Coordinates of C-alpha atoms in Angstrom, one line a residue:
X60 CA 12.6 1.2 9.1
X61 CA 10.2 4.0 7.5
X62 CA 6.8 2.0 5.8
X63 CA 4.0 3.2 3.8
X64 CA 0.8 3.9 6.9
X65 CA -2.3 3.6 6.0
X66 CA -2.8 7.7 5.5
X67 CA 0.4 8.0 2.8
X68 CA -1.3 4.5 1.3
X69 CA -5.1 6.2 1.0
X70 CA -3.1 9.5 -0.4
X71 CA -1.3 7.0 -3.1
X72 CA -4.7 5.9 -4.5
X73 CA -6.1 9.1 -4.1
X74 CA -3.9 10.7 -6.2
X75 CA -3.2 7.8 -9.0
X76 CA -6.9 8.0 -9.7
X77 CA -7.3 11.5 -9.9
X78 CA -4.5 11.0 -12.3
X79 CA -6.1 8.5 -14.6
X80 CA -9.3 10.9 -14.5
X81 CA -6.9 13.6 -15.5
X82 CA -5.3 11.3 -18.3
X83 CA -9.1 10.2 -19.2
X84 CA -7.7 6.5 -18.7
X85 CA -10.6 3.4 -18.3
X86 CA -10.8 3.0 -14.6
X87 CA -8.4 1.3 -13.1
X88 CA -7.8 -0.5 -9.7
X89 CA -5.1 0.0 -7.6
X90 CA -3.6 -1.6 -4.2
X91 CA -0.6 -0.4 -1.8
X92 CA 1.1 -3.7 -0.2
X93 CA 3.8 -3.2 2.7
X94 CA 7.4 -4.8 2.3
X95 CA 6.1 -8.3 2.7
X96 CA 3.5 -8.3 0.3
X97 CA 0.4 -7.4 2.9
X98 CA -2.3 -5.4 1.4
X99 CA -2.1 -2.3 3.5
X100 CA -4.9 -0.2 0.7
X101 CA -6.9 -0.9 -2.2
X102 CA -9.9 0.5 -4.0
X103 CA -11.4 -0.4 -7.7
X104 CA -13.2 2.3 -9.4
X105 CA -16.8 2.0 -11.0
X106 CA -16.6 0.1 -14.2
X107 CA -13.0 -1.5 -13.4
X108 CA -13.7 -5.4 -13.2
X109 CA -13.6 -7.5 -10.3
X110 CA -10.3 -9.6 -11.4
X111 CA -8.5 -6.3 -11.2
X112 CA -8.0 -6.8 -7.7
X113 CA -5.8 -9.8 -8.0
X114 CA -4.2 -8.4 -10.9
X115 CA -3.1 -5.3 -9.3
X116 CA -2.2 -7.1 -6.4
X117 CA 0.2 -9.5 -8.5
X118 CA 1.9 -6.3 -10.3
X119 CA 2.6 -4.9 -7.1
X120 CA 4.0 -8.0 -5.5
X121 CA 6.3 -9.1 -8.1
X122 CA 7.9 -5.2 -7.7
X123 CA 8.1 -6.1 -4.1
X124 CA 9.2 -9.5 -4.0
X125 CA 11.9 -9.0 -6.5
X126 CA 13.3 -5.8 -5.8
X127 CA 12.4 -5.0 -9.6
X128 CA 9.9 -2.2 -11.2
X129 CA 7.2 -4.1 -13.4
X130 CA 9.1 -2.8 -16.2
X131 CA 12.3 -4.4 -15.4
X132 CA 10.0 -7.9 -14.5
X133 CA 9.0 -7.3 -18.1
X134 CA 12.3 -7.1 -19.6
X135 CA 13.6 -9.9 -17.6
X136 CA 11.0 -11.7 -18.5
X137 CA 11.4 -11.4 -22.2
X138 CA 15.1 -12.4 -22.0
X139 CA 14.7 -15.3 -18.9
X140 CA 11.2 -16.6 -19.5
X141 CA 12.2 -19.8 -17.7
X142 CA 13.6 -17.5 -14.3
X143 CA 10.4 -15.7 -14.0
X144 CA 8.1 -18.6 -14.6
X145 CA 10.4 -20.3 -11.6
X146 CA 9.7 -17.3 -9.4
X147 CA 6.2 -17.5 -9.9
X148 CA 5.8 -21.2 -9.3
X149 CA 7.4 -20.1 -6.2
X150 CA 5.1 -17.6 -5.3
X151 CA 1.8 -19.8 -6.3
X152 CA 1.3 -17.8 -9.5
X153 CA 1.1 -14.1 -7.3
X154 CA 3.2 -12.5 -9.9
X155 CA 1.8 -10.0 -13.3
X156 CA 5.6 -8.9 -14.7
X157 CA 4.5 -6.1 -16.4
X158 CA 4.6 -2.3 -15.8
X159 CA 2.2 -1.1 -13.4
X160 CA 4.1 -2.7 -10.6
X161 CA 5.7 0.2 -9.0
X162 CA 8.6 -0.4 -6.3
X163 CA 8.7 2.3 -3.3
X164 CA 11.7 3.2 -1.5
X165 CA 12.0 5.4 1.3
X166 CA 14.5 8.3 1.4
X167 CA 16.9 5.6 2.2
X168 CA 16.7 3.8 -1.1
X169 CA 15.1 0.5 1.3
X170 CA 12.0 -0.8 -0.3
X171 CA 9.3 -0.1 1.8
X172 CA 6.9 -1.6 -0.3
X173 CA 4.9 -1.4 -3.6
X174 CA 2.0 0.0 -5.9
X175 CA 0.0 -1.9 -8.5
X176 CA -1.9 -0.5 -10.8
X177 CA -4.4 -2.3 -13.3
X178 CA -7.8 -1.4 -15.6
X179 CA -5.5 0.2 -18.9
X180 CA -2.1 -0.1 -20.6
X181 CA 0.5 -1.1 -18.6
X182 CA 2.2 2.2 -19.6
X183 CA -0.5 4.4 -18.1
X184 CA -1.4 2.1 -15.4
X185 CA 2.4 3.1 -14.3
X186 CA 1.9 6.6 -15.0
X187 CA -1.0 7.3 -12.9
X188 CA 0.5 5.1 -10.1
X189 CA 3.9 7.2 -10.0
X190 CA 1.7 10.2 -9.6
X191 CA 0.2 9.0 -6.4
X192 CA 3.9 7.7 -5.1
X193 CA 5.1 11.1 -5.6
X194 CA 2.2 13.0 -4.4
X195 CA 2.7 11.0 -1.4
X196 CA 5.7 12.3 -1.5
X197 CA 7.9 8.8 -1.8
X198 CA 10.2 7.6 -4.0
X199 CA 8.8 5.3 -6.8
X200 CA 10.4 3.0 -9.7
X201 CA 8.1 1.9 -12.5

């Protein structure tokens, strides 16, 4: 089973920052887990605030846990409020269902774990995280 190493995980961040400085986005924070929800990277630029962390971390790990992109968690949460608040309660709260949760498959299609991405709009937080997915040259869903 292919997984995200370290070196593709430090190339994800890498690139999703340079990104948001690109995009001239408010820094942002952003975390690589593995297929079970283990950190495996993160790194919170100057100026991002230090509750990004867990919120990253809970946008990736609903994309992982679920098998859903943080935009389909947002959809499904908007028409099944009651599902997703039982998942969480599950999950001790871990979950953010919003985009900026980004799944990542392997050339497979298997999940090999996720991205989260926090600091501005859940639109560009997703953005700038599919840009470091792909220049690591993985498979995202956002």
């Amino acid at each position: 089973m292919a997984t995200i190493g370290l070196r593709k995980a430090r190339t994800i961040i890498r690139k999703a920052l340079e990104k948001a400085r690109e995009m001239e986005l408010k820094p942002l924070s952003v975390v690589v887990l593995d297929a079970g929800g283990h950190v495996i990277a993160f790194e919170r630029e100057d100026g991002a605030s230090p509750g990004r962390f867990d919120i990253a971390r809970g946008k990736a790990y609903g994309a992982v846990m679920t098998g859903m992109p943080g935009s389909a968690l947002r959809d499904r949460a908007e028409a099944q409020a009651y599902f997703v608040n039982a998942l969480n309660g599950l999950w001790d709260g871990k979950m953010v269902p919003v985009p900026g949760g980004i799944l990542v498959r392997d050339g497979r299609g298997n999940v090999i774990g996720a991205v989260g991405v926090t600091g501005d709009t859940s639109e560009n937080d997703a953005i700038a995280g599919m840009a470091g997915v792909e220049a690591a040259g993985l498979t995202g869903e956002a």
